[in-house]
Amino acid sequence: MHIVIGVVTAVAGLIWALVALQRAGFNIASLDPFAWYRRSQWKKLYGGQPLYALSNPIDVAAVLLLGVAKCEGEISAEQKKEILHIFEQSFHLSSTDASDLLLASAHLIRNEVYISDRLPKILEPGKQHFTPALVDSLLQMMRRVSVIEGPVNDEQEKLITGTEKFFRAALRYKPDSWS
């Protein structure tokens, strides 16, 4: 009989402790190792900054073009107009889509001061979608944006050469059109 009373007391104490923990905010389901693994994978995939998860070459190019313009400080109306023109002509977007792309790119880099320091993190997810022709086109557009308001400054040149070096290493060969 004393064994039964001991077991009943232990079960009642355990239930009381679990209820007290639940009232205190502890979720018992968080102890499930399979759920923990799924949560950690989800957080790893979707918990980071969206700037470092761009895989579409158009999105990456838009961020880099805006980054080149932002290297001089705030983006001027002339730079904005030229970037929108590049989006419409080179990416074959309507004026509305080009404006949306510019707005989305500005939102992605709003907190980035020096894009060239985080260039590999930006380019890594989408590098397999870039061909040498796309890289050449991207570098030409970046140079075009960099000279809108005068000569190329050091930060712009650092961003352009960093992009070129990244793709030279990523593609493991040097196309004829690259200098």
PDB file of C-alpha atoms in Angstrom:
ATOM      1  CA  MET A   1       0.000   0.000   0.000  1.00  0.00           C
ATOM      2  CA  HIS A   2       2.796   2.403   0.824  1.00  0.00           C
ATOM      3  CA  ILE A   3       4.229   1.840  -2.690  1.00  0.00           C
ATOM      4  CA  VAL A   4       0.925   2.826  -4.321  1.00  0.00           C
ATOM      5  CA  ILE A   5       0.714   5.995  -2.194  1.00  0.00           C
ATOM      6  CA  GLY A   6       4.300   6.867  -3.190  1.00  0.00           C
ATOM      7  CA  VAL A   7       3.554   6.395  -6.922  1.00  0.00           C
ATOM      8  CA  VAL A   8       0.317   8.415  -6.719  1.00  0.00           C
ATOM      9  CA  THR A   9       2.149  11.204  -4.864  1.00  0.00           C
ATOM     10  CA  ALA A  10       4.959  11.228  -7.449  1.00  0.00           C
ATOM     11  CA  VAL A  11       2.483  11.395 -10.374  1.00  0.00           C
ATOM     12  CA  ALA A  12       0.506  14.175  -8.664  1.00  0.00           C
ATOM     13  CA  GLY A  13       3.744  16.121  -7.995  1.00  0.00           C
ATOM     14  CA  LEU A  14       4.819  15.712 -11.603  1.00  0.00           C
ATOM     15  CA  ILE A  15       1.458  16.926 -12.907  1.00  0.00           C
ATOM     16  CA  TRP A  16       1.529  19.871 -10.482  1.00  0.00           C
ATOM     17  CA  ALA A  17       5.075  20.794 -11.648  1.00  0.00           C
ATOM     18  CA  LEU A  18       4.108  20.585 -15.336  1.00  0.00           C
ATOM     19  CA  VAL A  19       1.027  22.760 -14.795  1.00  0.00           C
ATOM     20  CA  ALA A  20       3.111  25.297 -12.844  1.00  0.00           C
ATOM     21  CA  LEU A  21       5.715  25.396 -15.606  1.00  0.00           C
ATOM     22  CA  GLN A  22       3.004  25.852 -18.244  1.00  0.00           C
ATOM     23  CA  ARG A  23       1.476  28.745 -16.305  1.00  0.00           C
ATOM     24  CA  ALA A  24       4.936  30.304 -16.058  1.00  0.00           C
ATOM     25  CA  GLY A  25       5.235  30.247 -19.862  1.00  0.00           C
ATOM     26  CA  PHE A  26       7.254  27.098 -20.441  1.00  0.00           C
ATOM     27  CA  ASN A  27       6.016  25.056 -23.383  1.00  0.00           C
ATOM     28  CA  ILE A  28       6.470  21.328 -22.892  1.00  0.00           C
ATOM     29  CA  ALA A  29       6.287  20.766 -26.640  1.00  0.00           C
ATOM     30  CA  SER A  30       9.566  22.676 -26.985  1.00  0.00           C
ATOM     31  CA  LEU A  31      11.353  19.615 -25.594  1.00  0.00           C
ATOM     32  CA  ASP A  32      10.480  17.609 -28.729  1.00  0.00           C
ATOM     33  CA  PRO A  33      13.811  17.157 -30.583  1.00  0.00           C
ATOM     34  CA  PHE A  34      12.132  16.692 -33.970  1.00  0.00           C
ATOM     35  CA  ALA A  35      10.148  19.909 -33.618  1.00  0.00           C
ATOM     36  CA  TRP A  36      13.304  21.698 -32.469  1.00  0.00           C
ATOM     37  CA  TYR A  37      15.165  20.514 -35.581  1.00  0.00           C
ATOM     38  CA  ARG A  38      12.353  21.679 -37.887  1.00  0.00           C
ATOM     39  CA  ARG A  39      12.262  25.080 -36.133  1.00  0.00           C
ATOM     40  CA  SER A  40      16.015  25.500 -36.396  1.00  0.00           C
ATOM     41  CA  GLN A  41      15.966  24.632 -40.108  1.00  0.00           C
ATOM     42  CA  TRP A  42      13.102  27.058 -40.700  1.00  0.00           C
ATOM     43  CA  LYS A  43      14.902  29.816 -38.806  1.00  0.00           C
ATOM     44  CA  LYS A  44      18.099  29.141 -40.731  1.00  0.00           C
ATOM     45  CA  LEU A  45      16.288  29.308 -44.067  1.00  0.00           C
ATOM     46  CA  TYR A  46      13.911  32.217 -43.458  1.00  0.00           C
ATOM     47  CA  GLY A  47      15.270  33.983 -40.385  1.00  0.00           C
ATOM     48  CA  GLY A  48      18.122  35.829 -42.096  1.00  0.00           C
ATOM     49  CA  GLN A  49      18.150  39.103 -43.910  1.00  0.00           C
ATOM     50  CA  PRO A  50      16.456  38.942 -47.317  1.00  0.00           C
ATOM     51  CA  LEU A  51      19.378  40.827 -48.877  1.00  0.00           C
ATOM     52  CA  TYR A  52      21.560  37.769 -48.315  1.00  0.00           C
ATOM     53  CA  ALA A  53      19.054  35.355 -49.890  1.00  0.00           C
ATOM     54  CA  LEU A  54      18.672  36.895 -53.359  1.00  0.00           C
ATOM     55  CA  SER A  55      19.041  34.302 -56.095  1.00  0.00           C
ATOM     56  CA  ASN A  56      17.415  36.039 -59.061  1.00  0.00           C
ATOM     57  CA  PRO A  57      20.090  37.830 -61.159  1.00  0.00           C
ATOM     58  CA  ILE A  58      17.770  40.791 -61.776  1.00  0.00           C
ATOM     59  CA  ASP A  59      17.286  41.317 -58.042  1.00  0.00           C
ATOM     60  CA  VAL A  60      21.012  41.029 -57.370  1.00  0.00           C
ATOM     61  CA  ALA A  61      21.825  43.415 -60.219  1.00  0.00           C
ATOM     62  CA  ALA A  62      19.250  45.938 -59.005  1.00  0.00           C
ATOM     63  CA  VAL A  63      20.702  45.907 -55.498  1.00  0.00           C
ATOM     64  CA  LEU A  64      24.236  46.337 -56.830  1.00  0.00           C
ATOM     65  CA  LEU A  65      23.271  49.169 -59.176  1.00  0.00           C
ATOM     66  CA  LEU A  66      21.539  50.981 -56.375  1.00  0.00           C
ATOM     67  CA  GLY A  67      24.528  50.255 -54.139  1.00  0.00           C
ATOM     68  CA  VAL A  68      26.894  51.861 -56.645  1.00  0.00           C
ATOM     69  CA  ALA A  69      24.720  54.972 -56.723  1.00  0.00           C
ATOM     70  CA  LYS A  70      24.457  54.997 -52.928  1.00  0.00           C
ATOM     71  CA  CYS A  71      28.258  54.932 -52.548  1.00  0.00           C
ATOM     72  CA  GLU A  72      28.272  58.697 -53.157  1.00  0.00           C
ATOM     73  CA  GLY A  73      25.784  59.306 -50.368  1.00  0.00           C
ATOM     74  CA  GLU A  74      22.104  59.839 -50.968  1.00  0.00           C
ATOM     75  CA  ILE A  75      20.769  58.962 -54.394  1.00  0.00           C
ATOM     76  CA  SER A  76      20.064  61.985 -56.548  1.00  0.00           C
ATOM     77  CA  ALA A  77      17.100  62.427 -58.860  1.00  0.00           C
ATOM     78  CA  GLU A  78      19.382  62.084 -61.874  1.00  0.00           C
ATOM     79  CA  GLN A  79      20.798  58.798 -60.599  1.00  0.00           C
ATOM     80  CA  LYS A  80      17.334  57.508 -59.819  1.00  0.00           C
ATOM     81  CA  LYS A  81      16.135  58.434 -63.311  1.00  0.00           C
ATOM     82  CA  GLU A  82      19.104  56.697 -64.942  1.00  0.00           C
ATOM     83  CA  ILE A  83      18.691  53.560 -62.819  1.00  0.00           C
ATOM     84  CA  LEU A  84      14.994  53.401 -63.713  1.00  0.00           C
ATOM     85  CA  HIS A  85      15.959  53.792 -67.386  1.00  0.00           C
ATOM     86  CA  ILE A  86      18.450  50.920 -67.045  1.00  0.00           C
ATOM     87  CA  PHE A  87      15.801  48.752 -65.400  1.00  0.00           C
ATOM     88  CA  GLU A  88      13.342  49.449 -68.203  1.00  0.00           C
ATOM     89  CA  GLN A  89      15.819  48.986 -71.060  1.00  0.00           C
ATOM     90  CA  SER A  90      18.138  46.251 -69.828  1.00  0.00           C
ATOM     91  CA  PHE A  91      15.683  44.216 -67.766  1.00  0.00           C
ATOM     92  CA  HIS A  92      12.741  44.821 -70.137  1.00  0.00           C
ATOM     93  CA  LEU A  93      10.452  46.008 -67.349  1.00  0.00           C
ATOM     94  CA  SER A  94       7.520  48.379 -67.514  1.00  0.00           C
ATOM     95  CA  SER A  95       7.901  51.723 -65.749  1.00  0.00           C
ATOM     96  CA  THR A  96       5.716  50.480 -62.883  1.00  0.00           C
ATOM     97  CA  ASP A  97       7.739  47.283 -62.469  1.00  0.00           C
ATOM     98  CA  ALA A  98      10.985  49.256 -62.678  1.00  0.00           C
ATOM     99  CA  SER A  99       9.766  51.599 -59.934  1.00  0.00           C
ATOM    100  CA  ASP A 100       8.746  48.623 -57.803  1.00  0.00           C
ATOM    101  CA  LEU A 101      12.161  47.019 -58.303  1.00  0.00           C
ATOM    102  CA  LEU A 102      13.893  50.258 -57.329  1.00  0.00           C
ATOM    103  CA  LEU A 103      11.746  50.567 -54.229  1.00  0.00           C
ATOM    104  CA  ALA A 104      12.351  46.949 -53.215  1.00  0.00           C
ATOM    105  CA  SER A 105      16.100  47.309 -53.758  1.00  0.00           C
ATOM    106  CA  ALA A 106      16.185  50.508 -51.729  1.00  0.00           C
ATOM    107  CA  HIS A 107      14.342  48.711 -48.945  1.00  0.00           C
ATOM    108  CA  LEU A 108      16.828  45.827 -48.982  1.00  0.00           C
ATOM    109  CA  ILE A 109      19.910  48.048 -48.680  1.00  0.00           C
ATOM    110  CA  ARG A 110      18.434  50.717 -46.416  1.00  0.00           C
ATOM    111  CA  ASN A 111      20.571  49.670 -43.427  1.00  0.00           C
ATOM    112  CA  GLU A 112      23.722  48.791 -45.355  1.00  0.00           C
ATOM    113  CA  VAL A 113      26.437  51.424 -45.208  1.00  0.00           C
ATOM    114  CA  TYR A 114      29.214  49.619 -47.072  1.00  0.00           C
ATOM    115  CA  ILE A 115      27.830  47.060 -49.480  1.00  0.00           C
ATOM    116  CA  SER A 116      31.312  46.187 -50.721  1.00  0.00           C
ATOM    117  CA  ASP A 117      32.162  44.725 -47.294  1.00  0.00           C
ATOM    118  CA  ARG A 118      29.282  42.233 -47.547  1.00  0.00           C
ATOM    119  CA  LEU A 119      29.486  41.620 -51.272  1.00  0.00           C
ATOM    120  CA  PRO A 120      30.234  37.856 -51.078  1.00  0.00           C
ATOM    121  CA  LYS A 121      27.202  37.298 -48.819  1.00  0.00           C
ATOM    122  CA  ILE A 122      25.006  39.153 -51.331  1.00  0.00           C
ATOM    123  CA  LEU A 123      26.354  37.402 -54.436  1.00  0.00           C
ATOM    124  CA  GLU A 124      26.780  33.860 -53.093  1.00  0.00           C
ATOM    125  CA  PRO A 125      23.134  32.625 -53.249  1.00  0.00           C
ATOM    126  CA  GLY A 126      22.656  33.642 -56.881  1.00  0.00           C
ATOM    127  CA  LYS A 127      26.078  32.991 -58.381  1.00  0.00           C
ATOM    128  CA  GLN A 128      25.000  29.813 -60.199  1.00  0.00           C
ATOM    129  CA  HIS A 129      22.396  31.798 -62.165  1.00  0.00           C
ATOM    130  CA  PHE A 130      24.959  34.222 -63.607  1.00  0.00           C
ATOM    131  CA  THR A 131      26.580  33.526 -66.951  1.00  0.00           C
ATOM    132  CA  PRO A 132      29.670  35.379 -68.201  1.00  0.00           C
ATOM    133  CA  ALA A 133      27.420  37.453 -70.460  1.00  0.00           C
ATOM    134  CA  LEU A 134      25.228  38.453 -67.509  1.00  0.00           C
ATOM    135  CA  VAL A 135      28.304  39.338 -65.471  1.00  0.00           C
ATOM    136  CA  ASP A 136      29.652  41.479 -68.325  1.00  0.00           C
ATOM    137  CA  SER A 137      26.314  43.235 -68.624  1.00  0.00           C
ATOM    138  CA  LEU A 138      26.138  43.787 -64.865  1.00  0.00           C
ATOM    139  CA  LEU A 139      29.632  45.278 -64.739  1.00  0.00           C
ATOM    140  CA  GLN A 140      28.851  47.596 -67.676  1.00  0.00           C
ATOM    141  CA  MET A 141      25.673  48.794 -65.959  1.00  0.00           C
ATOM    142  CA  MET A 142      27.553  49.339 -62.707  1.00  0.00           C
ATOM    143  CA  ARG A 143      30.184  51.434 -64.522  1.00  0.00           C
ATOM    144  CA  ARG A 144      27.418  53.371 -66.261  1.00  0.00           C
ATOM    145  CA  VAL A 145      25.755  54.214 -62.935  1.00  0.00           C
ATOM    146  CA  SER A 146      29.077  55.098 -61.305  1.00  0.00           C
ATOM    147  CA  VAL A 147      29.839  57.940 -63.749  1.00  0.00           C
ATOM    148  CA  ILE A 148      26.440  59.637 -63.651  1.00  0.00           C
ATOM    149  CA  GLU A 149      27.535  62.364 -61.273  1.00  0.00           C
ATOM    150  CA  GLY A 150      31.215  62.677 -62.008  1.00  0.00           C
ATOM    151  CA  PRO A 151      34.222  60.386 -61.881  1.00  0.00           C
ATOM    152  CA  VAL A 152      34.156  57.064 -60.098  1.00  0.00           C
ATOM    153  CA  ASN A 153      35.005  57.364 -56.396  1.00  0.00           C
ATOM    154  CA  ASP A 154      37.020  54.842 -54.385  1.00  0.00           C
ATOM    155  CA  GLU A 155      34.021  53.110 -52.811  1.00  0.00           C
ATOM    156  CA  GLN A 156      32.309  52.655 -56.181  1.00  0.00           C
ATOM    157  CA  GLU A 157      35.487  51.264 -57.714  1.00  0.00           C
ATOM    158  CA  LYS A 158      35.870  48.917 -54.746  1.00  0.00           C
ATOM    159  CA  LEU A 159      32.314  47.626 -55.268  1.00  0.00           C
ATOM    160  CA  ILE A 160      32.768  47.131 -59.015  1.00  0.00           C
ATOM    161  CA  THR A 161      36.143  45.412 -58.752  1.00  0.00           C
ATOM    162  CA  GLY A 162      34.903  43.304 -55.837  1.00  0.00           C
ATOM    163  CA  THR A 163      32.000  42.107 -57.968  1.00  0.00           C
ATOM    164  CA  GLU A 164      34.329  41.302 -60.842  1.00  0.00           C
ATOM    165  CA  LYS A 165      36.771  39.425 -58.590  1.00  0.00           C
ATOM    166  CA  PHE A 166      33.952  37.445 -56.986  1.00  0.00           C
ATOM    167  CA  PHE A 167      32.630  36.246 -60.336  1.00  0.00           C
ATOM    168  CA  ARG A 168      36.112  35.496 -61.662  1.00  0.00           C
ATOM    169  CA  ALA A 169      36.654  33.221 -58.682  1.00  0.00           C
ATOM    170  CA  ALA A 170      33.115  31.802 -58.758  1.00  0.00           C
ATOM    171  CA  LEU A 171      33.076  31.018 -62.476  1.00  0.00           C
ATOM    172  CA  ARG A 172      36.710  29.793 -62.400  1.00  0.00           C
ATOM    173  CA  TYR A 173      37.612  31.171 -65.788  1.00  0.00           C
ATOM    174  CA  LYS A 174      38.175  34.475 -67.478  1.00  0.00           C
ATOM    175  CA  PRO A 175      35.933  35.251 -70.446  1.00  0.00           C
ATOM    176  CA  ASP A 176      37.473  37.156 -73.372  1.00  0.00           C
ATOM    177  CA  SER A 177      35.446  40.276 -72.700  1.00  0.00           C
ATOM    178  CA  TRP A 178      36.764  40.650 -69.120  1.00  0.00           C
ATOM    179  CA  SER A 179      39.789  42.837 -68.766  1.00  0.00           C
TER     180      SER A 179
END
